[in-house]
Structure formats: structure tokens, C-alpha cells
Amino acid sequence: MGENQSLFPLSLLTTRRQNAELFMRPLHIKDFERGYPTILSQLTELGQVSKELFEKRFKEWQSSDSTFIIVVEDTKSNKIAGAASLFVEKKLVHSGGKVGHIEDVVVDSSYRGLDLGKKLIFQLKHIAVQNDCYKVILSCNEKNISFYQKCGFQPKEQQMACYLPVKSKL
């Protein structure tokens, strides 16, 4: 798989990701066909995501130095079995430090129980360290708190949201 078609270099991941059948790697431009949008729909409302929209977003993410999306590919079926994202925010506080934001952690229902979620989180934390993040944060449903605690996170403060009206995506 060409590095230029991957979101970021594979070398940013640790070698702990190796598995003959379930291969952890950066998001690839061809992952629309492998079911990346489909797996996201197991997490939240997906809306209308065309191949054109996916490729537009992919190119935007690829041109930034702050977006890292990892997928787990089932090499037998050529389908995405899991995914997670890390966005690195450049701050002024903490002497211009960086904060990693983990988003969209999802494992296909037929692959749950294989520790793929923990492995995805481990890789994102590894990337955050390489990007000099002083902390990594995430928001989660209350029922997922114990999972994230097992991954080294602890509850802190409260998360708030304000949903805004959105215009057309294209």
C-alpha cells in the first residue's frame, strides 16, 4: 500500500500492531470501499457520505500534520474491523504544548472481545507521545468509562456540547 495513499506513515505505529489477519494501519484513500464509513455508522449517525466527500476529507486530513486515523483491516475479507482517530491541538498554554483528542473509537460488532479497542487506543497514545502531547483527552458514554480506565484514562471534569445548524458539506 503506497505511503502517499495512506493518511500518515506506517512507521508512526509501534510494531505491536502486527497480526497476520487483523492488520492495524493508517487510514488509506481506498478505505471507503473497505467499509470505513460503514463501521463509523455503528458508532453514530453517519449522514450522507459519498466517495467524493470521503476523498475530499481524506485529502484535507492528509495535508494537515494533526490528524491521525487508524484502522484495523481484516486481511481475509479486506474489510475494516475497527477504527479510531487522534487530532492534535496546538495550544498556547503549557508553553505552547499540544493536546491529543481521541475520537470515533469503534470496533465492528463481529470483532468485539479481541482487545482491538485497547490496541487502537494504545497506538493513538503512542502517536500522541511522538507528537509531544502533554495529555490525551476523550469524551465517552458513561457505559464506556470502565473500558477507558483500563486504557489508562481517568474521569476529569465534565464534557459539554452545543450542536449547531450545519450547511451543506460540499
mmCIF file of C-alpha atoms in Angstrom:
data_model
loop_
_atom_site.group_PDB
_atom_site.id
_atom_site.type_symbol
_atom_site.label_atom_id
_atom_site.label_comp_id
_atom_site.label_asym_id
_atom_site.label_seq_id
_atom_site.Cartn_x
_atom_site.Cartn_y
_atom_site.Cartn_z
ATOM 1 C CA MET A 1 0.000 0.000 0.000
ATOM 2 C CA GLY A 2 1.582 3.288 -1.068
ATOM 3 C CA GLU A 3 2.546 5.673 1.712
ATOM 4 C CA ASN A 4 1.218 8.599 -0.358
ATOM 5 C CA GLN A 5 -2.204 6.974 -0.305
ATOM 6 C CA SER A 6 -2.064 6.500 3.468
ATOM 7 C CA LEU A 7 -3.072 9.257 5.842
ATOM 8 C CA PHE A 8 0.317 9.194 7.596
ATOM 9 C CA PRO A 9 3.435 6.983 7.563
ATOM 10 C CA LEU A 10 3.023 3.461 8.911
ATOM 11 C CA SER A 11 6.267 3.978 10.840
ATOM 12 C CA LEU A 12 4.376 6.125 13.395
ATOM 13 C CA LEU A 13 2.731 2.966 14.724
ATOM 14 C CA THR A 14 4.508 0.543 17.026
ATOM 15 C CA THR A 15 5.279 -2.952 15.820
ATOM 16 C CA ARG A 16 2.793 -4.252 18.431
ATOM 17 C CA ARG A 17 0.143 -3.750 15.756
ATOM 18 C CA GLN A 18 1.293 -6.765 13.713
ATOM 19 C CA ASN A 19 -1.197 -9.574 13.186
ATOM 20 C CA ALA A 20 -1.481 -11.697 10.058
ATOM 21 C CA GLU A 21 -5.269 -11.494 9.848
ATOM 22 C CA LEU A 22 -6.098 -8.225 11.628
ATOM 23 C CA PHE A 23 -3.647 -5.579 10.469
ATOM 24 C CA MET A 24 -3.547 -2.173 12.173
ATOM 25 C CA ARG A 25 -2.511 0.670 9.887
ATOM 26 C CA PRO A 26 -3.195 4.296 8.921
ATOM 27 C CA LEU A 27 -6.412 5.113 7.082
ATOM 28 C CA HIS A 28 -5.973 4.692 3.307
ATOM 29 C CA ILE A 29 -7.648 6.505 0.411
ATOM 30 C CA LYS A 30 -9.183 3.151 -0.677
ATOM 31 C CA ASP A 31 -10.821 2.523 2.718
ATOM 32 C CA PHE A 32 -14.133 3.925 1.534
ATOM 33 C CA GLU A 33 -14.564 0.651 -0.404
ATOM 34 C CA ARG A 34 -13.320 -1.379 2.567
ATOM 35 C CA GLY A 35 -16.163 -0.081 4.731
ATOM 36 C CA TYR A 36 -14.692 2.782 6.770
ATOM 37 C CA PRO A 37 -17.954 4.811 6.628
ATOM 38 C CA THR A 38 -19.967 1.681 7.425
ATOM 39 C CA ILE A 39 -18.045 0.994 10.612
ATOM 40 C CA LEU A 40 -18.492 4.609 11.722
ATOM 41 C CA SER A 41 -22.253 4.128 11.382
ATOM 42 C CA GLN A 42 -22.031 1.570 14.226
ATOM 43 C CA LEU A 43 -20.864 4.449 16.427
ATOM 44 C CA THR A 44 -23.062 7.394 15.495
ATOM 45 C CA GLU A 45 -25.335 8.997 12.900
ATOM 46 C CA LEU A 46 -23.331 8.938 9.674
ATOM 47 C CA GLY A 47 -25.484 11.010 7.373
ATOM 48 C CA GLN A 48 -24.788 11.062 3.637
ATOM 49 C CA VAL A 49 -21.132 10.231 2.948
ATOM 50 C CA SER A 50 -20.301 9.811 -0.707
ATOM 51 C CA LYS A 51 -16.973 8.571 -2.047
ATOM 52 C CA GLU A 52 -16.370 12.147 -3.231
ATOM 53 C CA LEU A 53 -16.880 13.542 0.294
ATOM 54 C CA PHE A 54 -14.649 10.843 1.807
ATOM 55 C CA GLU A 55 -11.834 11.590 -0.648
ATOM 56 C CA LYS A 56 -12.163 15.349 -0.077
ATOM 57 C CA ARG A 57 -11.910 14.912 3.697
ATOM 58 C CA PHE A 58 -9.067 12.410 3.318
ATOM 59 C CA LYS A 59 -7.009 14.922 1.315
ATOM 60 C CA GLU A 60 -7.705 17.637 3.913
ATOM 61 C CA TRP A 61 -6.629 15.315 6.724
ATOM 62 C CA GLN A 62 -3.567 14.202 4.788
ATOM 63 C CA SER A 63 -2.429 17.792 4.194
ATOM 64 C CA SER A 64 -2.541 18.544 7.919
ATOM 65 C CA ASP A 65 0.040 17.389 10.428
ATOM 66 C CA SER A 66 -2.520 16.904 13.171
ATOM 67 C CA THR A 67 -4.943 14.180 12.011
ATOM 68 C CA PHE A 68 -4.216 10.509 12.657
ATOM 69 C CA ILE A 69 -6.853 7.882 11.863
ATOM 70 C CA ILE A 70 -6.018 4.232 12.426
ATOM 71 C CA VAL A 71 -7.973 1.277 11.077
ATOM 72 C CA VAL A 72 -7.851 -2.447 11.681
ATOM 73 C CA GLU A 73 -8.201 -4.302 8.406
ATOM 74 C CA ASP A 74 -9.364 -7.906 8.263
ATOM 75 C CA THR A 75 -6.941 -9.105 5.586
ATOM 76 C CA LYS A 76 -9.076 -12.157 4.785
ATOM 77 C CA SER A 77 -12.236 -10.195 3.981
ATOM 78 C CA ASN A 78 -10.496 -6.920 3.019
ATOM 79 C CA LYS A 79 -12.908 -5.063 5.350
ATOM 80 C CA ILE A 80 -12.373 -2.550 8.135
ATOM 81 C CA ALA A 81 -12.911 -4.209 11.537
ATOM 82 C CA GLY A 82 -12.128 -1.199 13.738
ATOM 83 C CA ALA A 83 -11.049 2.432 13.679
ATOM 84 C CA ALA A 84 -10.061 5.331 15.928
ATOM 85 C CA SER A 85 -8.906 8.927 15.448
ATOM 86 C CA LEU A 86 -6.451 11.278 17.123
ATOM 87 C CA PHE A 87 -6.459 15.016 16.492
ATOM 88 C CA VAL A 88 -3.535 17.023 17.829
ATOM 89 C CA GLU A 89 -4.381 20.532 19.025
ATOM 90 C CA LYS A 90 -1.594 23.093 19.245
ATOM 91 C CA LYS A 91 -2.111 25.206 22.372
ATOM 92 C CA LEU A 92 -0.588 28.357 23.796
ATOM 93 C CA VAL A 93 -0.924 27.132 27.388
ATOM 94 C CA HIS A 94 1.659 24.724 28.812
ATOM 95 C CA SER A 95 4.367 26.647 26.960
ATOM 96 C CA GLY A 96 2.793 26.036 23.581
ATOM 97 C CA GLY A 97 2.048 22.405 24.376
ATOM 98 C CA LYS A 98 -0.132 20.019 22.423
ATOM 99 C CA VAL A 99 -3.221 18.063 23.428
ATOM 100 C CA GLY A 100 -4.353 14.868 21.735
ATOM 101 C CA HIS A 101 -8.093 14.415 21.246
ATOM 102 C CA ILE A 102 -9.266 10.831 20.704
ATOM 103 C CA GLU A 103 -12.477 10.490 18.718
ATOM 104 C CA ASP A 104 -14.563 7.903 16.884
ATOM 105 C CA VAL A 105 -13.282 4.719 18.539
ATOM 106 C CA VAL A 106 -15.281 1.840 17.094
ATOM 107 C CA VAL A 107 -14.877 -1.901 16.623
ATOM 108 C CA ASP A 108 -17.254 -3.810 14.363
ATOM 109 C CA SER A 109 -19.724 -5.801 16.440
ATOM 110 C CA SER A 110 -18.479 -9.106 14.989
ATOM 111 C CA TYR A 111 -14.882 -8.371 16.133
ATOM 112 C CA ARG A 112 -15.555 -7.254 19.706
ATOM 113 C CA GLY A 113 -13.843 -9.129 22.517
ATOM 114 C CA LEU A 114 -10.475 -9.321 20.689
ATOM 115 C CA ASP A 115 -8.959 -6.296 22.501
ATOM 116 C CA LEU A 116 -8.923 -4.307 19.258
ATOM 117 C CA GLY A 117 -10.268 -1.218 21.047
ATOM 118 C CA LYS A 118 -7.433 -1.330 23.587
ATOM 119 C CA LYS A 119 -4.890 -1.818 20.817
ATOM 120 C CA LEU A 120 -6.268 1.155 18.876
ATOM 121 C CA ILE A 121 -6.082 3.352 21.984
ATOM 122 C CA PHE A 122 -2.529 2.156 22.698
ATOM 123 C CA GLN A 123 -1.447 3.158 19.183
ATOM 124 C CA LEU A 124 -3.113 6.579 19.403
ATOM 125 C CA LYS A 125 -1.410 7.247 22.740
ATOM 126 C CA HIS A 126 1.899 6.226 21.139
ATOM 127 C CA ILE A 127 1.340 8.724 18.303
ATOM 128 C CA ALA A 128 0.432 11.415 20.863
ATOM 129 C CA VAL A 129 3.747 10.855 22.651
ATOM 130 C CA GLN A 130 5.614 11.120 19.336
ATOM 131 C CA ASN A 131 3.806 14.423 18.713
ATOM 132 C CA ASP A 132 4.843 15.800 22.128
ATOM 133 C CA CYS A 133 1.310 15.927 23.533
ATOM 134 C CA TYR A 134 1.270 16.647 27.262
ATOM 135 C CA LYS A 135 -2.119 14.923 27.621
ATOM 136 C CA VAL A 136 -4.697 12.957 25.667
ATOM 137 C CA ILE A 137 -8.393 13.510 26.288
ATOM 138 C CA LEU A 138 -11.642 11.991 25.078
ATOM 139 C CA SER A 139 -15.354 12.059 25.681
ATOM 140 C CA CYS A 140 -17.296 8.862 26.135
ATOM 141 C CA ASN A 141 -20.640 7.450 27.077
ATOM 142 C CA GLU A 142 -20.934 6.624 30.773
ATOM 143 C CA LYS A 143 -21.163 2.901 29.960
ATOM 144 C CA ASN A 144 -17.663 3.060 28.372
ATOM 145 C CA ILE A 145 -15.875 4.677 31.325
ATOM 146 C CA SER A 146 -14.520 1.380 32.696
ATOM 147 C CA PHE A 147 -13.089 0.465 29.267
ATOM 148 C CA TYR A 148 -11.187 3.748 29.037
ATOM 149 C CA GLN A 149 -9.996 3.415 32.639
ATOM 150 C CA LYS A 150 -8.436 0.078 31.639
ATOM 151 C CA CYS A 151 -6.660 2.027 28.877
ATOM 152 C CA GLY A 152 -5.137 4.447 31.409
ATOM 153 C CA PHE A 153 -7.700 7.261 31.371
ATOM 154 C CA GLN A 154 -9.397 8.755 34.401
ATOM 155 C CA PRO A 155 -12.597 10.796 34.684
ATOM 156 C CA LYS A 156 -11.885 14.533 34.826
ATOM 157 C CA GLU A 157 -14.333 17.432 34.851
ATOM 158 C CA GLN A 158 -17.409 17.383 32.609
ATOM 159 C CA GLN A 159 -17.958 17.352 28.853
ATOM 160 C CA MET A 160 -20.414 19.803 27.337
ATOM 161 C CA ALA A 161 -21.794 20.028 23.795
ATOM 162 C CA CYS A 162 -23.716 22.569 21.766
ATOM 163 C CA TYR A 163 -24.922 21.275 18.420
ATOM 164 C CA LEU A 164 -25.120 23.898 15.687
ATOM 165 C CA PRO A 165 -27.087 24.012 12.446
ATOM 166 C CA VAL A 166 -24.903 22.727 9.620
ATOM 167 C CA LYS A 167 -24.925 23.822 5.990
ATOM 168 C CA SER A 168 -24.241 21.508 3.058
ATOM 169 C CA LYS A 169 -20.965 19.591 3.390
ATOM 170 C CA LEU A 170 -19.873 20.052 -0.241
#
